[in-house]
PDB file of N, CA and C in Angstrom:
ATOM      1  N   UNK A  35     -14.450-102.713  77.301  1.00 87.00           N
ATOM      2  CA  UNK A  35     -15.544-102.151  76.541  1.00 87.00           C
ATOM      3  C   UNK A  35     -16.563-103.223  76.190  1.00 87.00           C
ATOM      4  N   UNK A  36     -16.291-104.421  76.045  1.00 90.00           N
ATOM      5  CA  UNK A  36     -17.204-105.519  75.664  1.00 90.00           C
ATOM      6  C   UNK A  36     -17.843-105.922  76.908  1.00 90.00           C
ATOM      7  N   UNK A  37     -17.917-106.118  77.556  1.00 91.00           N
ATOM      8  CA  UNK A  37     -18.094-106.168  79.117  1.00 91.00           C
ATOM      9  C   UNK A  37     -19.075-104.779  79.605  1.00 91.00           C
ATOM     10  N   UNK A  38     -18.651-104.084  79.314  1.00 92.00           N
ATOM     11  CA  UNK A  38     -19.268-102.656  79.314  1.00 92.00           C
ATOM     12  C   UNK A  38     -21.063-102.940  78.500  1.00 92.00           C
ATOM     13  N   UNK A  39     -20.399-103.289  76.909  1.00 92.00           N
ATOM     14  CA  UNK A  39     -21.720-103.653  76.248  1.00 92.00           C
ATOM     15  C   UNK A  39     -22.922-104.838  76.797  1.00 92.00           C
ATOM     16  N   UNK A  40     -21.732-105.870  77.438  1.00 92.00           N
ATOM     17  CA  UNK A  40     -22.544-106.988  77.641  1.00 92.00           C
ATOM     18  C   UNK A  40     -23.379-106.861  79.146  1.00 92.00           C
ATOM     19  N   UNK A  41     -22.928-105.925  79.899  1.00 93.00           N
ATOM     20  CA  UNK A  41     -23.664-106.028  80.709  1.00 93.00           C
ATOM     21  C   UNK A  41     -24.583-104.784  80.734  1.00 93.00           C
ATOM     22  N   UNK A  42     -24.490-103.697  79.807  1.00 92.00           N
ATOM     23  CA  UNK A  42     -25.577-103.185  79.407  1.00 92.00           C
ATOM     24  C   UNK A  42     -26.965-103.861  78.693  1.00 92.00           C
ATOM     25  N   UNK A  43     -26.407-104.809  78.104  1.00 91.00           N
ATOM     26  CA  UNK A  43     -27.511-105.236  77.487  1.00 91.00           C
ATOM     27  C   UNK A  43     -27.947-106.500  78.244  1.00 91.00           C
ATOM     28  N   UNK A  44     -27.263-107.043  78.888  1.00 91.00           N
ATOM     29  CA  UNK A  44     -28.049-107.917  79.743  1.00 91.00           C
ATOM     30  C   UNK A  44     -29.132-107.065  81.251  1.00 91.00           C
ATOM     31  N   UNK A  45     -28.590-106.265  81.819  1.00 90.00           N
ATOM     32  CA  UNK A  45     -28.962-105.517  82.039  1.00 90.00           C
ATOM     33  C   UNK A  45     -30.548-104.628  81.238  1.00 90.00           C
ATOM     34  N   UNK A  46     -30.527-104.366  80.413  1.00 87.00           N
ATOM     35  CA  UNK A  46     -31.559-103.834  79.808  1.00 87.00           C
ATOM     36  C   UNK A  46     -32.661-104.897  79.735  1.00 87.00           C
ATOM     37  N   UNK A  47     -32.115-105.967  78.974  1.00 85.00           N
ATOM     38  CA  UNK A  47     -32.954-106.602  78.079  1.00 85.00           C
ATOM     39  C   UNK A  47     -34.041-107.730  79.222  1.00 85.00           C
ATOM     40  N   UNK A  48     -33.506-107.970  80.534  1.00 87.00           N
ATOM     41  CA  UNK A  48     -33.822-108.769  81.599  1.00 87.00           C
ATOM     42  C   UNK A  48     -34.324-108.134  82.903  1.00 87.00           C
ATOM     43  N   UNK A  49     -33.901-106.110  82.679  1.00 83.00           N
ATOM     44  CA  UNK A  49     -34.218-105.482  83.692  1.00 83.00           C
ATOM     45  C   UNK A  49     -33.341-106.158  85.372  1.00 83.00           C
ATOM     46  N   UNK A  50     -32.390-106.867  84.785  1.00 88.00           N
ATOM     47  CA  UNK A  50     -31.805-107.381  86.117  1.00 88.00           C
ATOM     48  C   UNK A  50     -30.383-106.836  86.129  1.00 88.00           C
ATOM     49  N   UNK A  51     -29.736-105.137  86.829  1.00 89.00           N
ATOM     50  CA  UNK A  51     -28.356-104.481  86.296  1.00 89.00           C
ATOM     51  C   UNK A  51     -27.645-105.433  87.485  1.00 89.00           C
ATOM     52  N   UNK A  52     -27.582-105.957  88.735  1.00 91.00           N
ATOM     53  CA  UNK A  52     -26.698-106.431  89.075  1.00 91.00           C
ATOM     54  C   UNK A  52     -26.309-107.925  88.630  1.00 91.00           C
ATOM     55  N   UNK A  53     -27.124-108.779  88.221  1.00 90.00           N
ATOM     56  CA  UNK A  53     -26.936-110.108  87.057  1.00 90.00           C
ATOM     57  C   UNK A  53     -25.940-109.352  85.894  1.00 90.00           C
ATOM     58  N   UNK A  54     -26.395-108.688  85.354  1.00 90.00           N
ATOM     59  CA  UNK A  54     -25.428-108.031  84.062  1.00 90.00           C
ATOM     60  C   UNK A  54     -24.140-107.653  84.722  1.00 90.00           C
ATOM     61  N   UNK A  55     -23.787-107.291  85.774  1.00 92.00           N
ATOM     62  CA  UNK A  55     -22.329-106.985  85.986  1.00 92.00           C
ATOM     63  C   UNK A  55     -21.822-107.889  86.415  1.00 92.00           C
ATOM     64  N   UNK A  56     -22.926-109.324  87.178  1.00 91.00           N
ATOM     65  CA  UNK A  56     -21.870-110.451  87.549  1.00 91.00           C
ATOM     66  C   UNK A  56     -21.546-111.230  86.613  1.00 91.00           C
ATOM     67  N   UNK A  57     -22.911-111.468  85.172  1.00 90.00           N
ATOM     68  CA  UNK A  57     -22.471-112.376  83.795  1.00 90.00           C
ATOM     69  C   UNK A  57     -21.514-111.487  83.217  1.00 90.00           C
ATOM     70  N   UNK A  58     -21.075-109.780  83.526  1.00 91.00           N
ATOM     71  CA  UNK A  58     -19.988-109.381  82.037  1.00 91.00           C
ATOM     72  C   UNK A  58     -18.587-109.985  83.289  1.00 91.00           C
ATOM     73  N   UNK A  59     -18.644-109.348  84.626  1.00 89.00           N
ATOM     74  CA  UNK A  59     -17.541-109.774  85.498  1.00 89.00           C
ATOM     75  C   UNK A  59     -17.313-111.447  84.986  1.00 89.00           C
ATOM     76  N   UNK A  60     -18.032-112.252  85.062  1.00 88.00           N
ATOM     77  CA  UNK A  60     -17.099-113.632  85.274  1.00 88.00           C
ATOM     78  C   UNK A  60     -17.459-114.492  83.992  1.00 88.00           C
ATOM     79  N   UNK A  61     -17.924-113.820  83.081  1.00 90.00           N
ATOM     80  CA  UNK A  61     -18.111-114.980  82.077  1.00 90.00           C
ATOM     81  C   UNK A  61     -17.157-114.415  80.762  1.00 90.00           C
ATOM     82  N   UNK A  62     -16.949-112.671  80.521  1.00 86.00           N
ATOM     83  CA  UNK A  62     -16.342-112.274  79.720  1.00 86.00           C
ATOM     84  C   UNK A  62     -14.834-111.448  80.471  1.00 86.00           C
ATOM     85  N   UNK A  63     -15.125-110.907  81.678  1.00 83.00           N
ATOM     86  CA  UNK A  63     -14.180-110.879  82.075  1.00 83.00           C
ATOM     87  C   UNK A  63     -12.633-111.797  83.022  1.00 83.00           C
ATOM     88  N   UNK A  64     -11.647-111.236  82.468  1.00 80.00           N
ATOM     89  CA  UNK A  64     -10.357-111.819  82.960  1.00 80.00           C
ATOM     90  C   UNK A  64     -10.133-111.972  84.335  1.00 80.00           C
ATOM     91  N   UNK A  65     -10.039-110.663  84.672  1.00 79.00           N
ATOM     92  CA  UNK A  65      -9.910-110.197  85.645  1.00 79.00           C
ATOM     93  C   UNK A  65     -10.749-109.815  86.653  1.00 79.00           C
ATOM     94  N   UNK A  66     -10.539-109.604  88.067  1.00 81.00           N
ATOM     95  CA  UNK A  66     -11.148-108.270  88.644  1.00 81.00           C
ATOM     96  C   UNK A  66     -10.777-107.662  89.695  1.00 81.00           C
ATOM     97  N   UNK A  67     -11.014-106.731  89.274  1.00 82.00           N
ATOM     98  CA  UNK A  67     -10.327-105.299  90.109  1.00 82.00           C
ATOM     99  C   UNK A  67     -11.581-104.484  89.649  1.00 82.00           C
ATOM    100  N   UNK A  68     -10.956-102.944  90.589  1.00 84.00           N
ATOM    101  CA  UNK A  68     -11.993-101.890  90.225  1.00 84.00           C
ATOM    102  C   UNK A  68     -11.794-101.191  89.136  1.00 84.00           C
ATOM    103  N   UNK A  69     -10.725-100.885  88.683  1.00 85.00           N
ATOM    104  CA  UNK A  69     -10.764-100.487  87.354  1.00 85.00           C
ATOM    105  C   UNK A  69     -11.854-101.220  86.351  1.00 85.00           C
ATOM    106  N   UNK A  70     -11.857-102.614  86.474  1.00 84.00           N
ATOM    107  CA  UNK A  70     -12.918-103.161  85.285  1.00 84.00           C
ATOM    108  C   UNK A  70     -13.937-103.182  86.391  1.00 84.00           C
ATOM    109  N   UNK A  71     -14.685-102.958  87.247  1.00 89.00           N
ATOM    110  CA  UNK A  71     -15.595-103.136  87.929  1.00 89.00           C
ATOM    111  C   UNK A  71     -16.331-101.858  87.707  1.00 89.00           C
ATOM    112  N   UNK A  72     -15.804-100.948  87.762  1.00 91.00           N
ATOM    113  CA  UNK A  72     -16.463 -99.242  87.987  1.00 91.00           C
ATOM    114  C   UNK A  72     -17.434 -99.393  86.482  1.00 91.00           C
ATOM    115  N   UNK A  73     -17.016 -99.348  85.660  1.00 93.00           N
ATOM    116  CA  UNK A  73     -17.197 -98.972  84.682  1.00 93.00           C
ATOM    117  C   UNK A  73     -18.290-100.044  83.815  1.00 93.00           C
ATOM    118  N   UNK A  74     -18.190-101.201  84.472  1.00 93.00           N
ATOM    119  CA  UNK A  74     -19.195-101.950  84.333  1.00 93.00           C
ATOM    120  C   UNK A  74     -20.130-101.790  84.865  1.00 93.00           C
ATOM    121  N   UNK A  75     -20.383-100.854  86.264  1.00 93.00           N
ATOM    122  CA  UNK A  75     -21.348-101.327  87.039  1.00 93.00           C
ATOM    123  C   UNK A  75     -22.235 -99.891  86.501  1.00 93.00           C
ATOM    124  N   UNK A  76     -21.273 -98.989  85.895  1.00 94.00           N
ATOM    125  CA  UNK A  76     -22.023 -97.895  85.518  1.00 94.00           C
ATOM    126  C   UNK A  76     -23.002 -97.787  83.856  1.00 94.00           C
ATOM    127  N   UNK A  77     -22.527 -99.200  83.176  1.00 94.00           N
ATOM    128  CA  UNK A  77     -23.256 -99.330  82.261  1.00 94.00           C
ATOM    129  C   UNK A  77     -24.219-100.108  82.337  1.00 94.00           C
ATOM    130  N   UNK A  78     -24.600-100.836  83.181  1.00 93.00           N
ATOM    131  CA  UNK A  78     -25.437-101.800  83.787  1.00 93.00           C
ATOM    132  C   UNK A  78     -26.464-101.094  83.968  1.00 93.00           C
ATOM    133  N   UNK A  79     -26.045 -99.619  85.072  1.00 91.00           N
ATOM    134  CA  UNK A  79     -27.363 -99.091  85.498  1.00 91.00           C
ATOM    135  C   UNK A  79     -27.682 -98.284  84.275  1.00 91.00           C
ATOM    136  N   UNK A  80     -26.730 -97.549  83.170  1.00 91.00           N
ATOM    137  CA  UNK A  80     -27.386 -96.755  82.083  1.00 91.00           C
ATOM    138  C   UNK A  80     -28.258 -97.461  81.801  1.00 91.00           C
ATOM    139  N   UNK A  81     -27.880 -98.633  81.421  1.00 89.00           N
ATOM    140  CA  UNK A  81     -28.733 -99.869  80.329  1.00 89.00           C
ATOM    141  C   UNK A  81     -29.905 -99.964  81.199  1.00 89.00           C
ATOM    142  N   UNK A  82     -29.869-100.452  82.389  1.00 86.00           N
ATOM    143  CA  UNK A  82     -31.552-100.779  82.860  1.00 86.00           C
ATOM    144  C   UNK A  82     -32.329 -98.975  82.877  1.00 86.00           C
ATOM    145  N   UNK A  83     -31.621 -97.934  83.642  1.00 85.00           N
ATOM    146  CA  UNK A  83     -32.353 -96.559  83.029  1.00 85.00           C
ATOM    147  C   UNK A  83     -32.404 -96.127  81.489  1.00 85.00           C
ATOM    148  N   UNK A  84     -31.723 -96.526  80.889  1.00 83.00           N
ATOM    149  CA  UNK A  84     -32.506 -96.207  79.564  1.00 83.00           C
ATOM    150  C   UNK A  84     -33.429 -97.112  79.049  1.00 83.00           C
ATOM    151  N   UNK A  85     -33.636 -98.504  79.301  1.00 81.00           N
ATOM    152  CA  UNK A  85     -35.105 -99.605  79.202  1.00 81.00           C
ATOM    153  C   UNK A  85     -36.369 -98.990  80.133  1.00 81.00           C
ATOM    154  N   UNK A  86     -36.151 -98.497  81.058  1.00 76.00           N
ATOM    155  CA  UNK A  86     -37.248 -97.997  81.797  1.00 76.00           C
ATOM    156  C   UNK A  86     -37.848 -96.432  81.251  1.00 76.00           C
ATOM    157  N   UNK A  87     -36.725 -95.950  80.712  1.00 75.00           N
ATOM    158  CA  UNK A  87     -36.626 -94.504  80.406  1.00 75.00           C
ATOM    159  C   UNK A  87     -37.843 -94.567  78.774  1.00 75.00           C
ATOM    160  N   UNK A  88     -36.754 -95.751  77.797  1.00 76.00           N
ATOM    161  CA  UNK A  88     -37.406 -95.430  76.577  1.00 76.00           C
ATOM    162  C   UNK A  88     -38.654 -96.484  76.331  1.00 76.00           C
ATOM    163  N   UNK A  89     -38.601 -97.784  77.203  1.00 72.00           N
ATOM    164  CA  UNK A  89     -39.731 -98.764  76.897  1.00 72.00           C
ATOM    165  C   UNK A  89     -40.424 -98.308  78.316  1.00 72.00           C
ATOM    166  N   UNK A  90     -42.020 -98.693  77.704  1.00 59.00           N
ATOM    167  CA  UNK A  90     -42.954 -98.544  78.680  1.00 59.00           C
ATOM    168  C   UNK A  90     -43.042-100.031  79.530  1.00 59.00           C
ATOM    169  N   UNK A  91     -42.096-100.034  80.714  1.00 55.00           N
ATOM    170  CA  UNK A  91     -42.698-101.122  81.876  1.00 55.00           C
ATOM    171  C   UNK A  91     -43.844-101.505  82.033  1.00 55.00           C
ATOM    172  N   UNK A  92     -44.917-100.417  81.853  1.00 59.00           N
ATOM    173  CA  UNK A  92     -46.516-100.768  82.131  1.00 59.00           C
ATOM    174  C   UNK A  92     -47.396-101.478  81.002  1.00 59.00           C
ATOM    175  N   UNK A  93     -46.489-101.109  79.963  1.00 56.00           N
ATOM    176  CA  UNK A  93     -47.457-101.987  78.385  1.00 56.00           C
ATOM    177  C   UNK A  93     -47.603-103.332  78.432  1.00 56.00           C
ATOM    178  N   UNK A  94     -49.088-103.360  78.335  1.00 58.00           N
ATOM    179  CA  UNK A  94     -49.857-104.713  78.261  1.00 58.00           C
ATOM    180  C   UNK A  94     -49.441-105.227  76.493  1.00 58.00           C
ATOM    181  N   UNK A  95     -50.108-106.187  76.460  1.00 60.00           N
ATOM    182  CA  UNK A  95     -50.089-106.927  74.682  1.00 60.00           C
ATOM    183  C   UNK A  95     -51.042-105.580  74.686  1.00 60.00           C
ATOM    184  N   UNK A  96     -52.112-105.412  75.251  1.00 64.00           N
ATOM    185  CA  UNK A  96     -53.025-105.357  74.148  1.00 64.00           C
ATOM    186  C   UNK A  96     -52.931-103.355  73.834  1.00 64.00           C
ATOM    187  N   UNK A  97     -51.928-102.860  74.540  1.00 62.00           N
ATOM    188  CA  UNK A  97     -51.370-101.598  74.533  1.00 62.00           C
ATOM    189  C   UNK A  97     -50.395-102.024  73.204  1.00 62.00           C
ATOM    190  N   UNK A  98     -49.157-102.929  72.766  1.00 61.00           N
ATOM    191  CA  UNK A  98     -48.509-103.224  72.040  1.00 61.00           C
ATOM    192  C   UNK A  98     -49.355-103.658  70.438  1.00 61.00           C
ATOM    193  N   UNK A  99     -50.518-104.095  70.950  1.00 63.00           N
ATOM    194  CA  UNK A  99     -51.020-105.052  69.473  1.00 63.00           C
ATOM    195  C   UNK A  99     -51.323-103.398  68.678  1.00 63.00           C
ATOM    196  N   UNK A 100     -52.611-102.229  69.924  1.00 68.00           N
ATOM    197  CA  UNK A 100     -53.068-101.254  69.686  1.00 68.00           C
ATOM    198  C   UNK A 100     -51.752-100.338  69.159  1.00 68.00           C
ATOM    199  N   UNK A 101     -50.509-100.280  69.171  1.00 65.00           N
ATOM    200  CA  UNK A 101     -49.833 -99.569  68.758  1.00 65.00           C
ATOM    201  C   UNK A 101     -49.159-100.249  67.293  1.00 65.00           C
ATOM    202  N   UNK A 102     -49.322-101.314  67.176  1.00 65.00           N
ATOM    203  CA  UNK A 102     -48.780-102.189  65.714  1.00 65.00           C
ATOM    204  C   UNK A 102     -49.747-102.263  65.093  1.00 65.00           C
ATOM    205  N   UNK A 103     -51.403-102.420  65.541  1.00 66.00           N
ATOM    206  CA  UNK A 103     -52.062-102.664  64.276  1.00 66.00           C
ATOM    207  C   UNK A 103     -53.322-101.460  64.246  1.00 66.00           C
ATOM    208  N   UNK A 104     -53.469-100.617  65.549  1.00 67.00           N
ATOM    209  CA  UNK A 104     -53.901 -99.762  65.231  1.00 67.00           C
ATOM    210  C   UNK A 104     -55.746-100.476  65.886  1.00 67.00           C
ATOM    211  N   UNK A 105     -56.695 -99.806  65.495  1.00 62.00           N
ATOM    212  CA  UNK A 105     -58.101-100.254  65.848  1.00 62.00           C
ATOM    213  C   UNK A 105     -58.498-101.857  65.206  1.00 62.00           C
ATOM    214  N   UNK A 106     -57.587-102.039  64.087  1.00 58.00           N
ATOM    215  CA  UNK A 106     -58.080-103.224  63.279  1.00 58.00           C
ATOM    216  C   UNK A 106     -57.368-104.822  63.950  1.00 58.00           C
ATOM    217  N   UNK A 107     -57.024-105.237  65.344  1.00 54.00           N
ATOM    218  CA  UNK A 107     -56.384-105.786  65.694  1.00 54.00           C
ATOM    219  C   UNK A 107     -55.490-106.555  64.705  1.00 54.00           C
ATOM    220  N   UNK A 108     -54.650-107.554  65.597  1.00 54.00           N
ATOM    221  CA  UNK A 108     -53.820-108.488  64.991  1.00 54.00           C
ATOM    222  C   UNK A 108     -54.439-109.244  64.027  1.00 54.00           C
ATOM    223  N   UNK A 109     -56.016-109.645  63.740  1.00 58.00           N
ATOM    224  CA  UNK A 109     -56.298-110.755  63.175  1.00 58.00           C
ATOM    225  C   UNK A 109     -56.352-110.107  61.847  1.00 58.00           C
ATOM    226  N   UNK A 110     -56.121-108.867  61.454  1.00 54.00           N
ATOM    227  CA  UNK A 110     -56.195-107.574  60.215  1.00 54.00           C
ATOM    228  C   UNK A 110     -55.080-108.188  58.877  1.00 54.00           C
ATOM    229  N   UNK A 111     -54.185-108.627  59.755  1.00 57.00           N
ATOM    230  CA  UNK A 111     -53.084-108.682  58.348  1.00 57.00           C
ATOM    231  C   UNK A 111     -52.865-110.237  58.138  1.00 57.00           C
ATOM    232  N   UNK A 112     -54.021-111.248  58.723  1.00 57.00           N
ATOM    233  CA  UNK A 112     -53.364-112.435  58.293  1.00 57.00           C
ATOM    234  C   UNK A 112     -53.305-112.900  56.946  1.00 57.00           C
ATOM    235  N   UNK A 113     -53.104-114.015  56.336  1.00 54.00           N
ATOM    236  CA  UNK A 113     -53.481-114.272  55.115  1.00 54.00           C
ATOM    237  C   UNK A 113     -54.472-114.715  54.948  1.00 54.00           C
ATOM    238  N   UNK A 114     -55.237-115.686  53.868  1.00 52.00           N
ATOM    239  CA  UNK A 114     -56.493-116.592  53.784  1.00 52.00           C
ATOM    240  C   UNK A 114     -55.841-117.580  53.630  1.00 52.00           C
TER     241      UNK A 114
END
């Protein structure tokens, strides 16, 4: 199950699912066989389809700044 997590989220977070099943395979896992292989390789791909699914691939900064600060850009909330 940790293996499961770790290569979901490496997977997600790098957009790279076959890196995530070889860092959860040999850096957290013992073993290998297919029993721990299947099940890794199937959270790998959830994890990179749900990053593509729920984050926008195509967002620029200035799509990200426009959604955090709205029309008043970033320079809106600094201090003096």
């Amino acid at each position: 199950l940790v293996m499961c997590g770790a290569a979901a989220g490496i997977a997600a977070t790098f957009n790279t699912p076959i890196a995530g099943v070889f860092f959860a395979l040999e850096v957290i896992g013992e073993e290998f066989s297919l029993r721990s292989f299947s099940p890794v390789v199937v959270a790998s791909v959830v994890g990179t389809v749900d990053r593509l699914v729920i984050l926008a691939t195509d967002a620029t900064d200035e799509d990200v700044n426009q959604y955090l600060y709205g029309n008043k850009g970033p320079d809106c909330c600094k201090q003096p």
